[in-house]
Coordinates of C-alpha atoms and ligand atoms in Angstrom, one line a residue:
M1 CA 0.0 -0.1 0.0
P2 CA 1.5 3.8 -0.3
E3 CA 2.7 4.8 2.7
F4 CA 0.4 7.1 4.4
D5 CA 1.9 10.7 4.7
E6 CA 0.5 12.6 7.3
T7 CA 1.7 16.0 5.8
E8 CA -0.7 15.6 2.7
A9 CA -3.4 14.2 5.5
D10 CA -3.1 17.4 7.4
L11 CA -3.8 19.4 4.4
T12 CA -6.4 17.5 2.8
G13 CA -8.4 16.1 5.6
V14 CA -8.0 12.3 4.5
A15 CA -7.4 10.2 7.3
P16 CA -4.8 7.6 8.0
R17 CA -6.0 4.3 7.2
I18 CA -4.4 0.9 7.7
A19 CA -1.1 1.5 5.6
P20 CA 2.3 0.8 6.4
K21 CA 5.7 2.6 7.6
P22 CA 7.7 2.6 4.4
T23 CA 8.8 -1.1 4.2
V24 CA 12.6 -1.9 4.6
E25 CA 13.5 -2.4 0.8
Q26 CA 17.5 -2.4 1.2
I27 CA 20.0 -3.0 3.5
G28 CA 23.3 -1.3 3.6
G29 CA 23.4 -0.5 -0.4
R30 CA 22.0 -4.1 -0.7
K31 CA 18.5 -4.4 -2.5
L32 CA 16.4 -7.3 -0.5
K33 CA 14.8 -10.1 -2.5
P34 CA 11.5 -10.8 -3.9
S35 CA 11.6 -13.6 -1.7
T36 CA 13.1 -11.8 1.4
L37 CA 10.0 -8.8 0.9
M38 CA 7.7 -11.3 0.6
M39 CA 7.2 -11.8 4.6
G40 CA 6.7 -7.7 5.6
H41 CA 6.4 -6.0 2.2
G42 CA 3.1 -3.4 2.8
Y43 CA 2.1 -4.0 6.1
D44 CA 3.3 -2.2 9.0
P45 CA 1.9 -5.0 12.3
M46 CA 1.5 -1.9 14.1
L47 CA -1.8 -0.7 12.5
S48 CA -3.3 -4.0 13.7
E49 CA -3.0 -4.4 16.7
G50 CA 0.7 -5.9 16.5
S51 CA -0.5 -8.9 14.4
L52 CA 2.2 -10.4 12.6
K53 CA -0.2 -11.2 9.6
P54 CA -2.4 -9.5 7.8
P55 CA -6.1 -10.0 9.7
I56 CA -8.6 -10.5 6.6
F57 CA -10.4 -7.4 6.2
L58 CA -14.1 -8.6 6.1
T59 CA -16.1 -5.3 5.6
S60 CA -17.8 -4.3 2.7
T61 CA -17.2 -0.3 3.2
F62 CA -14.5 1.7 5.1
V63 CA -15.7 4.8 7.4
F64 CA -14.5 8.2 6.3
P65 CA -13.4 10.9 9.1
N66 CA -15.1 13.5 7.2
A67 CA -17.0 14.5 4.4
A68 CA -14.5 15.9 2.9
A69 CA -12.2 13.2 3.0
G70 CA -15.2 11.1 1.6
K71 CA -15.5 13.2 -1.5
R72 CA -11.6 13.4 -2.2
H73 CA -11.8 9.7 -2.5
F74 CA -14.6 9.6 -4.6
E75 CA -12.8 11.9 -7.1
G76 CA -9.6 9.2 -7.2
V77 CA -12.1 6.5 -7.4
T78 CA -14.5 7.8 -10.3
G79 CA -10.8 9.6 -12.4
K80 CA -11.8 12.8 -11.5
R81 CA -8.5 13.3 -10.4
P82 CA -5.9 11.0 -11.6
G83 CA -4.0 7.8 -9.7
G84 CA -6.7 6.3 -8.0
A85 CA -7.9 6.0 -4.4
E86 CA -5.5 7.9 -1.8
G87 CA -7.5 6.0 1.1
L88 CA -10.0 2.7 1.9
V89 CA -13.3 3.3 0.5
Y90 CA -15.6 0.3 -0.4
S91 CA -14.9 -2.9 -1.0
R92 CA -15.6 -3.2 -4.6
F93 CA -12.1 -0.4 -5.0
N94 CA -9.9 -2.0 -2.9
G95 CA -9.3 -3.1 0.6
P96 CA -5.9 -3.8 2.9
N97 CA -5.6 -7.0 2.2
Q98 CA -5.7 -6.7 -1.9
E99 CA -3.6 -3.5 -1.7
I100 CA -0.6 -5.1 0.3
L101 CA -1.2 -8.4 -1.8
E102 CA -1.0 -5.6 -5.1
D103 CA 2.4 -4.2 -3.8
R104 CA 3.8 -7.9 -3.2
L105 CA 2.8 -9.0 -6.5
G106 CA 4.6 -6.0 -8.1
V107 CA 7.8 -6.7 -6.3
W108 CA 8.9 -9.8 -8.5
E109 CA 8.9 -7.8 -12.0
E110 CA 9.7 -4.5 -10.6
A111 CA 6.4 -3.4 -11.9
E112 CA 5.1 0.0 -10.9
D113 CA 1.9 -0.7 -9.9
A114 CA -0.8 -4.2 -9.6
L115 CA -4.1 -5.0 -9.7
A116 CA -5.7 -8.3 -8.3
F117 CA -8.9 -9.9 -9.8
S118 CA -11.1 -13.1 -8.7
S119 CA -9.9 -14.9 -11.6
G120 CA -7.2 -14.9 -14.6
M121 CA -10.2 -14.5 -17.1
S122 CA -11.7 -11.8 -15.2
A123 CA -8.7 -10.5 -15.0
I124 CA -8.5 -10.5 -19.2
A125 CA -11.5 -9.9 -19.4
T126 CA -11.3 -6.3 -17.3
L127 CA -8.2 -5.5 -19.1
F128 CA -9.7 -6.0 -22.8
L129 CA -12.9 -3.7 -21.7
A130 CA -10.3 -1.1 -20.3
M131 CA -8.1 -1.2 -23.5
V132 CA -10.6 -2.0 -26.8
K133 CA -13.9 -0.2 -28.4
P134 CA -15.6 -1.2 -31.2
G135 CA -13.9 -0.8 -34.6
D136 CA -10.3 -1.7 -32.9
T137 CA -8.7 -4.6 -33.6
I138 CA -6.7 -6.9 -31.2
V139 CA -3.5 -8.4 -32.7
H140 CA -2.4 -11.8 -30.6
S141 CA -0.3 -14.7 -30.6
G142 CA -1.9 -17.6 -30.9
P143 CA -2.7 -20.5 -29.4
L144 CA -4.0 -18.7 -26.6
Y145 CA -5.5 -20.4 -23.9
A146 CA -9.4 -21.6 -24.6
A147 CA -11.5 -19.3 -23.0
T148 CA -9.0 -15.9 -23.9
E149 CA -9.6 -17.2 -27.6
T150 CA -13.8 -17.5 -27.0
L151 CA -13.5 -13.9 -25.4
I152 CA -11.6 -11.9 -28.2
G153 CA -13.2 -13.9 -31.1
R154 CA -17.5 -14.8 -29.8
I155 CA -17.4 -12.4 -27.2
L156 CA -15.9 -9.3 -28.0
G157 CA -16.5 -10.0 -32.1
K158 CA -20.1 -9.6 -30.9
F159 CA -19.4 -6.0 -30.4
G160 CA -17.2 -4.9 -33.3
V161 CA -13.7 -5.9 -32.4
K162 CA -11.5 -7.2 -35.0
W163 CA -8.6 -9.6 -34.4
L164 CA -5.7 -11.0 -36.0
D165 CA -2.9 -13.6 -35.0
F166 CA 0.5 -14.8 -35.7
P167 CA 1.4 -18.3 -34.2
A168 CA 3.5 -18.2 -31.2
G169 CA 7.2 -18.9 -32.6
A170 CA 6.5 -16.5 -35.0
T171 CA 9.5 -14.4 -36.8
R172 CA 10.5 -10.7 -36.6
E173 CA 9.6 -10.9 -40.6
E174 CA 6.2 -12.9 -40.0
I175 CA 5.1 -10.6 -36.6
D176 CA 6.3 -7.4 -38.8
A177 CA 3.7 -8.8 -42.1
V178 CA 0.5 -9.5 -39.1
L179 CA 1.0 -5.9 -37.2
G180 CA 1.4 -4.2 -40.7
E181 CA -1.6 -5.4 -42.1
A182 CA -3.3 -4.5 -38.3
A183 CA -2.2 -1.2 -38.9
R184 CA -4.2 -0.1 -41.2
G185 CA -6.6 -0.1 -38.9
H186 CA -6.7 1.0 -35.2
V187 CA -4.5 -1.5 -33.0
A188 CA -5.9 -1.2 -29.5
L189 CA -4.0 -4.0 -27.9
I190 CA -0.7 -6.5 -28.8
Y191 CA -1.7 -9.7 -26.6
L192 CA 0.8 -12.5 -26.1
E193 CA 0.3 -15.8 -24.4
S194 CA 4.3 -17.3 -23.7
P195 CA 4.5 -20.0 -23.4
A196 CA 1.3 -21.1 -24.9
N197 CA -1.4 -23.2 -23.3
P198 CA -1.3 -26.2 -24.0
T199 CA 1.8 -26.2 -26.7
N200 CA 4.4 -24.9 -24.5
A201 CA 5.4 -22.3 -27.3
L202 CA 7.0 -19.3 -26.8
V203 CA 6.4 -16.1 -28.2
D204 CA 9.2 -13.3 -29.1
V205 CA 8.3 -11.0 -26.8
E206 CA 11.7 -8.8 -27.8
A207 CA 10.9 -9.4 -31.3
V208 CA 6.9 -7.9 -31.2
A209 CA 8.3 -5.3 -29.2
A210 CA 10.7 -4.3 -31.8
S211 CA 7.9 -4.8 -34.7
R212 CA 5.8 -2.6 -32.8
D213 CA 8.1 0.4 -32.1
A214 CA 9.2 0.1 -36.1
I215 CA 5.6 0.2 -37.6
F216 CA 3.4 2.1 -35.0
G217 CA 4.4 6.2 -34.5
D218 CA 3.8 7.9 -31.6
E219 CA 0.4 6.1 -30.4
K220 CA 1.7 2.9 -30.0
P221 CA -0.6 0.0 -28.9
P222 CA 0.0 -1.9 -25.6
I223 CA 2.2 -4.9 -25.2
A224 CA 0.2 -7.3 -22.9
I225 CA 1.5 -11.1 -22.2
D226 CA -0.2 -14.0 -20.3
N227 CA 3.0 -15.1 -17.8
T228 CA 0.6 -17.8 -16.2
F229 CA 2.8 -20.6 -16.8
L230 CA 6.5 -19.2 -16.2
G231 CA 6.1 -16.3 -14.0
P232 CA 7.3 -14.3 -11.9
L233 CA 10.3 -16.7 -11.9
W234 CA 11.4 -18.0 -14.8
H235 CA 10.0 -15.0 -17.4
Q236 CA 9.7 -11.6 -16.6
P237 CA 8.1 -10.2 -19.6
L238 CA 8.2 -6.8 -18.4
K239 CA 12.5 -6.7 -19.0
H240 CA 12.0 -7.5 -22.5
G241 CA 9.4 -5.0 -24.3
A242 CA 6.3 -5.9 -22.7
D243 CA 4.1 -3.3 -21.0
I244 CA 1.3 -5.0 -19.4
V245 CA 1.5 -9.0 -17.4
V246 CA -1.4 -10.8 -16.9
Y247 CA -1.8 -13.9 -14.4
S248 CA -4.1 -17.1 -13.4
L249 CA -2.5 -16.5 -10.3
T250 CA -4.7 -20.0 -9.8
K251 CA -1.9 -21.7 -11.0
Y252 CA 2.1 -21.4 -9.6
A253 CA 1.4 -18.2 -7.4
G254 CA -1.7 -19.8 -5.5
G255 CA 0.3 -22.6 -5.9
H256 CA -1.9 -24.9 -3.7
S257 CA -4.9 -25.7 -6.1
D258 CA -7.2 -24.4 -3.2
L259 CA -8.1 -20.5 -4.5
V260 CA -8.9 -19.2 -8.2
A261 CA -7.7 -15.3 -8.7
G262 CA -5.9 -13.3 -11.6
G263 CA -3.3 -10.8 -11.7
V264 CA -2.1 -7.5 -13.9
L265 CA 0.9 -5.5 -13.7
G266 CA 2.6 -2.8 -15.9
S267 CA 3.1 0.7 -15.6
K268 CA 1.1 3.3 -13.3
A269 CA -0.2 4.6 -16.4
H270 CA -1.6 1.7 -18.0
I271 CA -2.5 0.4 -14.3
D272 CA -5.2 3.3 -13.7
V273 CA -6.9 2.7 -17.1
I274 CA -7.6 -1.2 -15.9
R275 CA -8.4 -0.1 -12.4
S276 CA -10.8 2.2 -13.3
M277 CA -12.6 -0.5 -15.3
R278 CA -12.5 -2.9 -12.0
N279 CA -13.8 -0.3 -9.8
T280 CA -16.8 0.1 -12.4
I281 CA -17.4 -3.8 -13.1
G282 CA -15.9 -5.4 -9.7
T283 CA -13.9 -8.2 -10.5
I284 CA -11.4 -7.5 -7.7
T285 CA -10.6 -10.2 -5.8
D286 CA -12.1 -10.8 -2.2
P287 CA -9.7 -10.0 1.0
N288 CA -9.8 -13.9 1.9
T289 CA -8.6 -15.5 -1.4
A290 CA -5.9 -12.1 -0.8
W291 CA -4.7 -13.4 2.2
M292 CA -4.6 -17.1 1.0
L293 CA -2.4 -15.4 -1.7
L294 CA 0.0 -13.4 0.3
R295 CA 0.6 -16.6 2.5
S296 CA 1.6 -18.3 -1.6
L297 CA 3.7 -15.5 -2.1
E298 CA 5.8 -16.3 0.8
T299 CA 6.8 -19.4 -0.3
L300 CA 6.8 -18.8 -4.2
E301 CA 10.2 -19.1 -5.0
L302 CA 10.8 -22.4 -3.2
R303 CA 7.6 -24.1 -4.4
M304 CA 8.5 -23.4 -8.1
S305 CA 12.2 -24.1 -7.7
R306 CA 11.5 -27.4 -6.0
A307 CA 8.9 -28.1 -8.2
G308 CA 11.3 -27.0 -11.7
E309 CA 14.0 -29.1 -10.2
N310 CA 11.2 -32.1 -9.9
A311 CA 10.6 -31.9 -13.4
V312 CA 14.4 -31.6 -14.6
K313 CA 14.7 -35.3 -13.2
V314 CA 11.1 -36.2 -14.6
C315 CA 11.7 -35.5 -18.0
A316 CA 15.0 -36.7 -18.4
F317 CA 13.7 -40.1 -17.2
L318 CA 10.5 -40.5 -19.4
R319 CA 12.9 -38.8 -22.0
D320 CA 14.3 -42.5 -22.4
H321 CA 11.2 -44.5 -21.5
P322 CA 10.5 -47.0 -24.5
K323 CA 6.6 -46.4 -24.4
V324 CA 7.5 -42.3 -24.8
E325 CA 7.6 -40.7 -28.3
R326 CA 8.3 -37.2 -26.8
V327 CA 8.8 -35.0 -24.2
G328 CA 7.7 -31.5 -25.0
Y329 CA 9.9 -29.8 -21.9
L330 CA 11.1 -26.6 -22.3
G331 CA 14.3 -28.0 -20.9
F332 CA 14.7 -29.8 -23.9
L333 CA 14.8 -27.1 -27.0
A334 CA 18.4 -26.3 -27.1
D335 CA 19.0 -30.3 -27.6
T336 CA 16.0 -30.5 -30.2
P337 CA 16.6 -30.7 -34.0
G338 CA 14.3 -28.4 -35.5
M339 CA 13.7 -26.0 -32.7
E340 CA 16.7 -23.8 -33.3
R341 CA 14.1 -21.0 -33.2
Q342 CA 12.1 -21.6 -30.1
A343 CA 15.5 -22.4 -28.2
D344 CA 16.6 -18.9 -28.9
I345 CA 13.7 -17.5 -27.9
Y346 CA 14.0 -19.6 -24.4
R347 CA 17.9 -18.9 -24.1
R348 CA 16.7 -14.7 -24.5
H349 CA 13.5 -14.4 -22.8
C350 CA 13.5 -17.4 -20.1
T351 CA 15.7 -18.6 -16.3
G352 CA 14.1 -21.8 -16.5
A353 CA 12.2 -24.4 -17.8
G354 CA 9.2 -24.5 -15.4
S355 CA 7.6 -27.5 -14.7
T356 CA 4.5 -28.2 -16.9
F357 CA 5.2 -29.9 -20.4
S358 CA 3.9 -32.3 -22.7
L359 CA 4.4 -36.2 -22.8
L360 CA 3.0 -38.1 -26.1
V361 CA 2.7 -41.8 -25.2
K362 CA 3.4 -44.0 -28.5
G363 CA 0.0 -44.9 -29.8
G364 CA -3.6 -42.7 -29.5
E365 CA -6.3 -41.8 -27.0
T366 CA -6.2 -45.4 -25.7
E367 CA -2.7 -45.8 -24.5
A368 CA -2.9 -41.9 -22.8
F369 CA -5.7 -43.1 -21.1
A370 CA -4.6 -46.1 -20.0
F371 CA -1.6 -44.3 -18.8
L372 CA -3.9 -41.4 -16.9
D373 CA -5.9 -44.1 -15.3
A374 CA -2.4 -46.1 -14.0
L375 CA -1.6 -42.9 -12.0
K376 CA -1.3 -43.2 -8.2
I377 CA 0.3 -40.0 -6.8
A378 CA -0.2 -37.9 -9.8
K379 CA -4.3 -36.5 -9.7
L380 CA -6.0 -36.7 -12.6
A381 CA -7.2 -33.4 -13.2
V382 CA -6.7 -29.7 -15.0
S383 CA -5.0 -26.8 -14.0
L384 CA -1.7 -26.6 -13.6
G385 CA 0.8 -24.6 -11.0
G386 CA 0.3 -26.7 -8.2
T387 CA 1.9 -28.5 -5.0
E388 CA 1.0 -31.9 -6.5
T389 CA 1.4 -33.5 -10.1
L390 CA -1.7 -33.1 -11.8
A391 CA -2.2 -35.1 -15.5
S392 CA -4.5 -34.3 -18.1
H393 CA -5.1 -35.1 -21.7
P394 CA -5.9 -31.9 -23.5
A395 CA -7.7 -33.1 -26.2
A396 CA -10.6 -34.6 -24.5
M397 CA -10.8 -32.4 -21.9
T398 CA -9.7 -28.5 -21.9
H399 CA -9.5 -28.2 -25.9
L400 CA -12.2 -31.0 -26.6
S401 CA -14.1 -28.1 -28.3
V402 CA -11.5 -27.2 -30.5
P403 CA -12.1 -27.6 -33.9
E404 CA -10.2 -31.0 -35.3
A405 CA -8.3 -29.2 -37.9
R406 CA -7.2 -26.5 -35.3
K407 CA -6.1 -29.4 -32.9
Q408 CA -3.8 -31.2 -35.4
A409 CA -2.5 -27.6 -36.6
L410 CA -1.5 -27.1 -32.9
G411 CA -0.5 -30.7 -31.9
I412 CA -2.9 -31.3 -29.3
T413 CA -3.2 -35.2 -30.5
D414 CA -4.9 -38.1 -28.9
N415 CA -2.1 -39.1 -27.4
L416 CA -0.6 -35.7 -25.9
V417 CA -1.2 -36.0 -21.6
R418 CA -0.2 -32.4 -20.2
I419 CA 2.0 -33.0 -16.9
S420 CA 2.5 -30.4 -14.2
I421 CA 5.0 -31.3 -11.6
G422 CA 4.9 -30.7 -8.0
V423 CA 7.3 -30.5 -5.4
E424 CA 6.7 -34.2 -4.0
D425 CA 9.8 -36.7 -4.3
A426 CA 10.9 -36.3 -7.4
D427 CA 11.5 -40.2 -7.3
D428 CA 8.5 -41.3 -5.9
L429 CA 6.8 -39.5 -9.2
I430 CA 9.3 -41.2 -11.3
A431 CA 7.8 -44.7 -9.6
D432 CA 4.7 -43.7 -10.5
F433 CA 5.0 -42.6 -14.0
D434 CA 7.6 -46.0 -14.4
Q435 CA 4.2 -48.0 -13.2
A436 CA 1.8 -46.0 -15.0
L437 CA 3.6 -46.4 -18.5
A438 CA 4.2 -50.3 -17.7
A439 CA 0.0 -50.4 -17.6
V440 CA 0.0 -49.1 -21.0
Ligands
PLP501 C1 -2.6 -19.6 -19.8 C2 -3.5 -19.2 -18.7 N1 -4.2 -18.0 -18.6 C3 -5.5 -18.0 -18.3 C4 -6.1 -19.0 -17.8 C5 -7.3 -18.6 -16.4 O1 -6.8 -18.5 -15.6 P1 -8.8 -18.6 -14.5 O2 -9.1 -20.2 -14.4 O3 -7.7 -17.9 -13.1 O4 -9.9 -18.0 -14.7 C6 -5.8 -20.0 -17.4 C7 -6.6 -21.2 -17.5 O5 -5.8 -22.3 -17.0 C8 -4.4 -20.4 -18.2 O6 -3.8 -21.7 -18.3

């Protein structure tokens, strides 16, 4: 939360709110790491009876000290004065738990500002509603998470929003061609997803930013990117030219498969516009979920690191197994013939391969189902990024509604199983995969 400034309060009549003393962000010139800041950043226990952890503020509204303060808050909330509310107003707009969460979310990617939402999809929908109007074009990488594609094509399409796409692995020339064509109309937003769900294909964010800067003059459309699969630990797109980063916090950030939430990070100017839409339509996360996310962020680095280490060991085992056709794991890109361009994007953008990958079992749906049904530790469920290992069948589950030809083009075959590795013991997981493959 922004610090409370007494001078400002005296002048404006805005009352103190549950706000922290400035958090220690460096010691002896040493900038503290996000994993350290997750324990206290944005929260002062002395403002909450000394409670070490922030209480959950279950209230729908906040009391103003006087009418002038209420007026000033609403000037901020409604956008009459830029910069948003200066205090706590009403729980559709803000709340202490959500504000602490937003401060901490921003820390990982050194974002100027951040917002928390009730789901990944409500974050994406709010971003789109804030940025586009009828007649505008969204240029996006493909594939996108199925619901995001539905939102752009079928829902925004009904309101006259147009779209053009380029494949996730597109070269600078291919991106130039699509952006050049789109630039004949009004491009409101460039929207990326990297790695793409479910193919794991990486987008060259640096090339997209260079292409955007070359093609558009002063009115450059912002570049937003869904960073759910690798962020914030292994991929930080704001450092590669993106303006806005989007998350399903349901996945690695929440990390325990026990909540649904979303996040948007970026420059203050962009976030102010999105916040204003969130204030209007009420897509903010609730205080309880925000509190659970604060707990999750304390172990984010531990969980993601362990899951990533487990995935290295499990994928090494699976790659050599006689019943496995191929393992689609980012860590293998450098040694995979024909994947040189993806390997180059990986080397320039990513610091780790994550723990979500595809496993192509030799055979078809029968063999893939036999493998899934035989798993004993890994759970048969969609989603990813939790402490537990999950396995699912995209062609028959998350992507069942995708037309057959598009499934083939994207490589979503009947023998493809998607696996998200958790934080269990790696050798136990290998034993589980070994016995399940034996059952095929
Ligand atoms: C890449 C990606 N983006 C967005 C979403 C949507 O997030 P949520 O389910 O939290 O609304 C998902 C969900 O699986 C996803 O995988």
